[in-house]
Amino acid sequence: MSLQEFWQSVRTGAKLYAPTRVVSDSPRMNTAVLDDILARADLWLAPKVVKGYDPVDFSFLPPERRAALTAQVDEFRQVAEQVDPRGQATYEQIARAKPLFREIVQALEFDRFADPEAFRIGKQAEADPRFPSGDVSDVRYRMDVNWEGEPVVRIMAYVPESEDEAFLRKAADVRERIQNIVFEIGEPYWPHVSLRKSSDLDELPEVGDDE
Amino acid sequence: MKSPEHLLELARSILEMDRRRPRQVSLRRAVSTAYYAVFHLLGLEYTLMFSDDPAVRAGIFRAVNHADVQKAARDFSNPKLPLPGVLVSKGVVVTPELLNVAKSFIDLKDARTSADYDLSTTYTRAQVAAFVELAEQVFEDWAVAKKAPAARLFLACFHLKNAWSPDR
């Protein structure tokens, strides 16, 4: 469960890292000062934020990508271990750790992969030369169980095509190509592929919007 | 018995409603109807193995179960599973069209269940159009697939699968 642990650790750290803007309706509260305090908050700068990392868990990544991630995690951990546990991180420590942590978070692509297993399957699929990379603008993955309780991977592919006929032709091809790859690498998960137009991202209604 | 074709036409018609800003409920109905078109297609083909009398077929159709069709479809989608493995060893060929029918059935059934019961999912018209298109493709593929012997075995598995065991 090391990949799971690392995934969760970084995800939690990313939430602590996200800059927060202070809004107050109290005239006596200096929000600029509070902003500055939060900007210096270093809760994310701790070894536990990269806890569970083991390069072996990322064997599905290309070697150079895995090596880069390992180096970033190692250096981040090194900086985090130097932070005085009774005090605050120095500006230098924060300045050194920030880009590393940003790189780590970006590598995991939380916006596209809902969980570590989805990350593993998605990354493997996308590394396959048969993957229709040129025909999709975005692909998102999520592990789930279907209504019969069987494991599935839900894949949402966005096709940059606005004309209906062309979209449908492309959609059928993209579905088949992604499914064929995931059938090979993703057992026992059944790949359910949904297709949307890229422009749908802007038009997607909220739940209950038209009720 | 034209209910499969009529259901497919209905799915397409629902999709054409409110083209500019379709309601979620319409999109959900279109997905569900597309699935039912495919279920009726395969279910009624199954009944043809026993009778061509519409009244008898309607009676047999009542015994066709969604989950049983799904199990057969899953087996025929994966040549590594034991039942198709046995058939393959006897020289039965699962044609590409039958494979598509089986895979698409599973996708459409899952989509239909989400469309009918998972209100946290929202749909776009293009997304639903792709599902209706998938159902239309099943009709085309089935027209080819049913000419090969494996198609009858696939239909037979709607009920035989539950009784079958590799040890028998």
XYZ file of C-alpha atoms in Angstrom:
379
model
C 0.000 0.000 0.000
C 3.010 2.267 -0.346
C 1.802 3.988 -3.503
C -1.542 4.563 -1.804
C 0.182 6.050 1.236
C 2.419 8.335 -0.823
C -0.547 9.439 -2.938
C -2.591 10.302 0.127
C 0.347 12.048 1.850
C 1.048 14.315 -1.116
C -2.639 15.005 -1.630
C -3.031 16.082 1.978
C 0.126 18.179 1.714
C -1.180 19.838 -1.441
C -4.280 20.946 0.424
C -2.130 22.491 3.154
C 0.020 24.163 0.536
C -2.799 25.800 -1.401
C -2.570 29.536 -0.733
C -5.495 30.903 1.214
C -6.662 34.469 0.914
C -7.923 35.937 4.154
C -11.245 37.727 3.982
C -12.611 39.367 7.102
C -15.516 41.657 7.861
C -13.845 42.896 11.009
C -12.281 46.377 10.632
C -9.845 45.586 13.435
C -8.316 42.598 11.657
C -5.339 43.220 9.390
C -5.880 40.741 6.553
C -2.573 41.632 4.887
C -0.691 40.476 7.965
C -2.733 37.298 8.138
C -2.099 36.670 4.446
C 1.604 36.985 5.076
C 1.430 34.567 8.002
C -0.440 32.023 5.901
C 1.944 32.493 2.990
C 4.722 31.532 5.376
C 2.775 28.648 6.829
C 4.926 25.616 6.403
C 2.598 22.792 7.397
C 3.207 21.208 3.990
C 6.969 21.276 4.516
C 7.317 18.066 6.516
C 8.809 14.645 5.735
C 5.403 13.031 6.245
C 4.126 14.851 3.148
C 6.161 12.451 0.975
C 5.758 9.484 3.304
C 5.467 6.108 1.646
C 7.442 6.942 -1.473
C 9.162 3.953 -3.015
C 10.485 4.188 -6.579
C 9.572 0.531 -7.108
C 5.886 1.503 -6.901
C 6.408 3.709 -9.940
C 7.952 1.054 -12.167
C 5.234 1.797 -14.729
C 6.652 5.299 -15.331
C 9.369 5.862 -17.942
C 12.805 5.523 -16.235
C 13.725 9.201 -16.661
C 10.383 10.340 -15.209
C 10.761 7.985 -12.263
C 14.338 9.150 -11.645
C 13.214 12.781 -11.680
C 10.402 12.083 -9.217
C 12.752 10.170 -6.919
C 15.244 13.042 -6.958
C 12.504 15.580 -6.189
C 11.139 13.509 -3.315
C 14.613 12.892 -1.882
C 15.541 16.570 -2.019
C 12.193 17.652 -0.601
C 12.555 15.198 2.266
C 16.091 16.443 2.900
C 14.892 20.052 3.208
C 11.880 19.043 5.306
C 14.089 17.149 7.765
C 16.187 20.265 8.319
C 13.218 22.344 9.432
C 13.345 23.010 13.152
C 10.436 20.989 14.548
C 9.919 23.588 17.327
C 10.054 26.596 15.024
C 9.091 27.731 11.588
C 10.766 26.974 8.290
C 13.116 29.669 7.057
C 12.401 31.602 3.898
C 15.341 29.799 2.273
C 13.944 26.389 3.180
C 10.510 27.321 1.831
C 12.034 28.792 -1.332
C 13.982 25.579 -1.929
C 11.125 23.192 -1.154
C 8.322 25.020 -2.985
C 9.335 24.225 -6.583
C 10.121 20.634 -5.601
C 6.738 20.126 -4.014
C 4.999 21.788 -6.941
C 6.773 19.388 -9.317
C 5.738 16.385 -7.211
C 2.102 17.500 -7.111
C 2.077 18.182 -10.840
C 3.576 14.762 -11.549
C 0.663 13.039 -9.827
C -1.960 15.022 -11.798
C -4.722 14.863 -9.215
C -7.047 16.622 -11.638
C -6.851 13.708 -14.106
C -6.363 10.706 -11.845
C -8.793 10.228 -8.997
C -6.698 7.639 -7.165
C -3.316 5.872 -7.373
C -4.627 2.823 -9.236
C -6.190 5.108 -11.844
C -2.816 6.853 -12.084
C -1.029 3.531 -12.657
C -3.430 2.325 -15.317
C -3.761 5.714 -17.007
C -0.027 6.310 -17.192
C 0.590 2.831 -18.577
C -2.160 3.229 -21.155
C -0.909 6.613 -22.267
C 2.632 5.300 -22.652
C 1.394 2.703 -25.136
C 2.170 3.776 -28.725
C -1.369 2.778 -29.743
C -2.906 5.328 -27.354
C -4.805 7.982 -29.359
C -2.897 10.909 -27.821
C -3.298 13.030 -30.939
C -7.073 12.596 -30.947
C -7.829 13.605 -27.352
C -7.352 16.872 -25.516
C -7.803 15.427 -22.033
C -8.430 12.021 -20.472
C -9.526 11.401 -16.879
C -9.503 8.145 -14.937
C -11.339 6.891 -11.880
C -11.518 3.452 -10.308
C -14.957 2.271 -9.310
C -17.110 -0.814 -8.912
C -20.067 -1.301 -11.193
C -23.612 -2.060 -10.083
C -22.787 -5.762 -9.908
C -19.832 -5.060 -7.613
C -17.203 -5.776 -10.264
C -14.092 -3.573 -10.487
C -14.089 -1.078 -13.337
C -12.030 1.880 -14.475
C -14.074 4.827 -15.685
C -12.351 6.806 -18.369
C -13.624 10.138 -19.671
C -11.951 11.172 -22.913
C -12.374 14.640 -24.390
C -12.209 14.831 -28.176
C -11.356 18.215 -29.714
C -13.980 18.004 -32.425
C -17.025 20.216 -32.661
C -18.813 18.886 -35.719
C -21.231 16.090 -34.732
C -20.484 13.526 -37.452
C -16.741 13.899 -37.123
C -16.977 13.723 -33.336
C -18.940 10.465 -33.432
C -16.503 8.874 -35.874
C -13.556 9.925 -33.762
C -15.303 8.940 -30.536
C -15.869 5.364 -31.681
C -12.245 5.026 -32.700
C -10.906 6.569 -29.491
C -13.152 4.342 -27.357
C -11.984 1.192 -29.104
C -8.293 2.070 -28.976
C -8.309 3.015 -25.304
C -10.394 -0.029 -24.370
C -8.106 -2.424 -26.218
C -5.059 -1.126 -24.378
C -6.709 -1.162 -20.953
C -8.035 -4.690 -21.543
C -4.400 -5.770 -21.848
C -2.867 -3.819 -18.981
C -5.756 -3.200 -16.656
C -7.046 -6.624 -15.603
C -9.285 -7.195 -13.706
C -10.795 -3.764 -14.337
C -13.349 -3.374 -17.107
C -12.643 -0.126 -19.002
C -15.798 1.971 -19.430
C -14.920 4.797 -21.785
C -17.174 7.843 -22.120
C -16.562 10.441 -24.771
C -17.201 14.149 -24.680
C -16.304 17.069 -26.875
C -13.556 19.291 -25.488
C -16.001 22.193 -25.559
C -18.267 20.232 -23.174
C -15.904 21.113 -20.323
C -17.221 24.698 -20.413
C -20.858 23.718 -20.890
C -21.141 20.879 -18.421
C -24.213 21.543 -16.274
C -24.081 21.375 -12.511
C -25.967 18.549 -10.831
C -29.619 19.563 -10.587
C -29.070 22.584 -12.826
C -32.125 22.035 -15.015
C -34.373 20.275 -12.531
C -41.320 -7.824 -33.640
C -39.918 -4.393 -34.212
C -39.417 -3.190 -30.652
C -35.579 -3.119 -30.903
C -35.605 -0.890 -33.976
C -38.347 1.277 -32.524
C -36.481 1.711 -29.279
C -33.359 2.691 -31.170
C -35.326 5.255 -33.178
C -36.810 6.544 -29.940
C -33.350 6.951 -28.390
C -32.309 9.007 -31.401
C -35.510 11.084 -31.240
C -35.041 11.844 -27.551
C -31.495 12.943 -28.303
C -32.784 15.355 -30.933
C -35.131 17.046 -28.431
C -34.014 20.439 -27.109
C -30.866 20.311 -29.211
C -29.541 23.616 -27.948
C -29.909 22.938 -24.251
C -31.079 19.388 -23.653
C -32.488 18.529 -20.263
C -30.579 16.026 -18.187
C -33.686 13.898 -17.897
C -33.881 13.645 -21.716
C -30.243 12.682 -21.994
C -30.658 10.040 -19.305
C -33.707 8.623 -21.101
C -31.785 8.495 -24.383
C -28.973 6.454 -22.803
C -31.421 4.117 -21.123
C -33.496 3.659 -24.275
C -30.404 2.952 -26.381
C -29.473 0.187 -23.959
C -32.979 -1.268 -24.003
C -32.907 -1.290 -27.813
C -29.847 -3.539 -27.638
C -31.311 -5.685 -24.868
C -34.497 -6.235 -26.888
C -32.465 -6.973 -30.005
C -30.467 -9.727 -28.324
C -33.351 -10.998 -26.212
C -35.645 -11.379 -29.185
C -32.897 -13.061 -31.207
C -32.602 -15.515 -28.337
C -36.325 -16.327 -28.525
C -35.986 -17.071 -32.247
C -33.958 -20.160 -31.345
C -37.171 -21.685 -29.984
C -40.067 -20.316 -31.998
C -41.093 -17.839 -34.645
C -44.569 -17.403 -33.173
C -44.683 -13.823 -31.767
C -46.823 -14.842 -28.784
C -44.468 -17.670 -27.823
C -41.443 -15.433 -28.337
C -42.963 -12.756 -26.131
C -43.394 -15.371 -23.418
C -39.825 -16.617 -23.706
C -38.521 -13.039 -23.773
C -39.870 -12.566 -20.257
C -37.315 -15.120 -19.086
C -34.339 -13.246 -20.516
C -32.475 -11.631 -17.681
C -30.195 -8.583 -17.952
C -27.577 -10.044 -15.625
C -27.433 -13.338 -17.557
C -26.897 -11.525 -20.843
C -24.185 -9.465 -19.174
C -22.415 -12.618 -17.938
C -22.454 -14.130 -21.410
C -21.285 -10.842 -22.911
C -18.421 -10.646 -20.442
C -17.283 -14.164 -21.289
C -17.415 -13.551 -25.012
C -15.465 -10.314 -24.569
C -12.549 -12.129 -23.036
C -11.139 -15.126 -24.908
C -9.104 -16.038 -21.828
C -12.208 -16.984 -19.858
C -12.974 -20.726 -19.699
C -16.213 -20.915 -21.660
C -15.052 -19.145 -24.829
C -11.744 -20.991 -24.375
C -13.567 -24.309 -24.656
C -15.510 -23.086 -27.683
C -12.337 -21.842 -29.358
C -10.719 -25.232 -28.804
C -13.644 -26.794 -30.687
C -13.023 -24.494 -33.619
C -15.697 -21.909 -32.819
C -14.556 -18.458 -33.852
C -15.727 -15.398 -31.937
C -15.937 -12.942 -34.823
C -14.852 -9.306 -34.397
C -18.493 -8.244 -34.828
C -19.661 -10.554 -32.050
C -16.839 -9.293 -29.851
C -18.031 -5.727 -30.446
C -21.617 -6.678 -29.653
C -20.535 -8.282 -26.384
C -18.282 -5.402 -25.297
C -20.799 -2.756 -26.272
C -23.576 -4.519 -24.382
C -21.538 -4.283 -21.176
C -20.733 -0.608 -21.765
C -24.333 0.268 -22.548
C -25.696 -1.643 -19.583
C -23.335 0.191 -17.248
C -24.215 3.517 -18.850
C -27.911 2.769 -18.573
C -27.676 1.905 -14.877
C -25.808 5.130 -14.151
C -28.222 7.147 -16.282
C -31.224 5.716 -14.483
C -29.949 5.682 -10.910
C -26.871 7.873 -10.426
C -28.160 11.416 -10.234
C -24.725 12.757 -9.341
C -23.590 12.266 -12.933
C -24.397 14.896 -15.518
C -24.356 14.268 -19.254
C -23.576 16.286 -22.306
C -25.361 15.837 -25.611
C -22.196 14.715 -27.373
C -21.515 12.143 -24.666
C -25.002 10.662 -25.032
C -24.830 10.815 -28.829
C -21.759 8.576 -28.589
C -23.762 6.028 -26.568
C -26.653 6.068 -29.055
C -24.133 5.670 -31.859
C -22.649 2.709 -29.996
C -26.094 1.078 -29.838
C -26.584 1.696 -33.557
C -23.247 0.056 -34.211
C -24.381 -2.983 -32.208
C -27.336 -3.393 -34.599
C -24.971 -3.255 -37.577
C -22.470 -5.629 -35.994
C -25.155 -8.063 -34.941
C -26.494 -8.247 -38.512
C -23.076 -9.614 -39.503
C -22.286 -11.553 -36.328
C -25.474 -13.605 -36.300
C -24.480 -15.382 -39.493
C -21.599 -17.153 -37.711
C -22.120 -20.179 -35.406
C -20.603 -18.399 -32.407
C -23.567 -16.022 -32.326
C -26.006 -18.854 -31.552
C -23.708 -20.124 -28.831
C -23.550 -16.604 -27.423
C -27.346 -16.481 -27.299
C -27.516 -19.974 -25.812
C -25.158 -18.847 -23.051
C -27.816 -16.441 -21.760
C -29.128 -19.491 -19.938
C -26.547 -22.241 -20.380
C -23.827 -20.196 -18.750
C -25.352 -20.581 -15.322
C -25.441 -24.378 -15.670
C -22.045 -24.728 -17.286
C -18.942 -25.810 -15.419
C -15.436 -26.553 -16.739
C -15.578 -29.966 -14.979
C -18.665 -31.267 -16.757
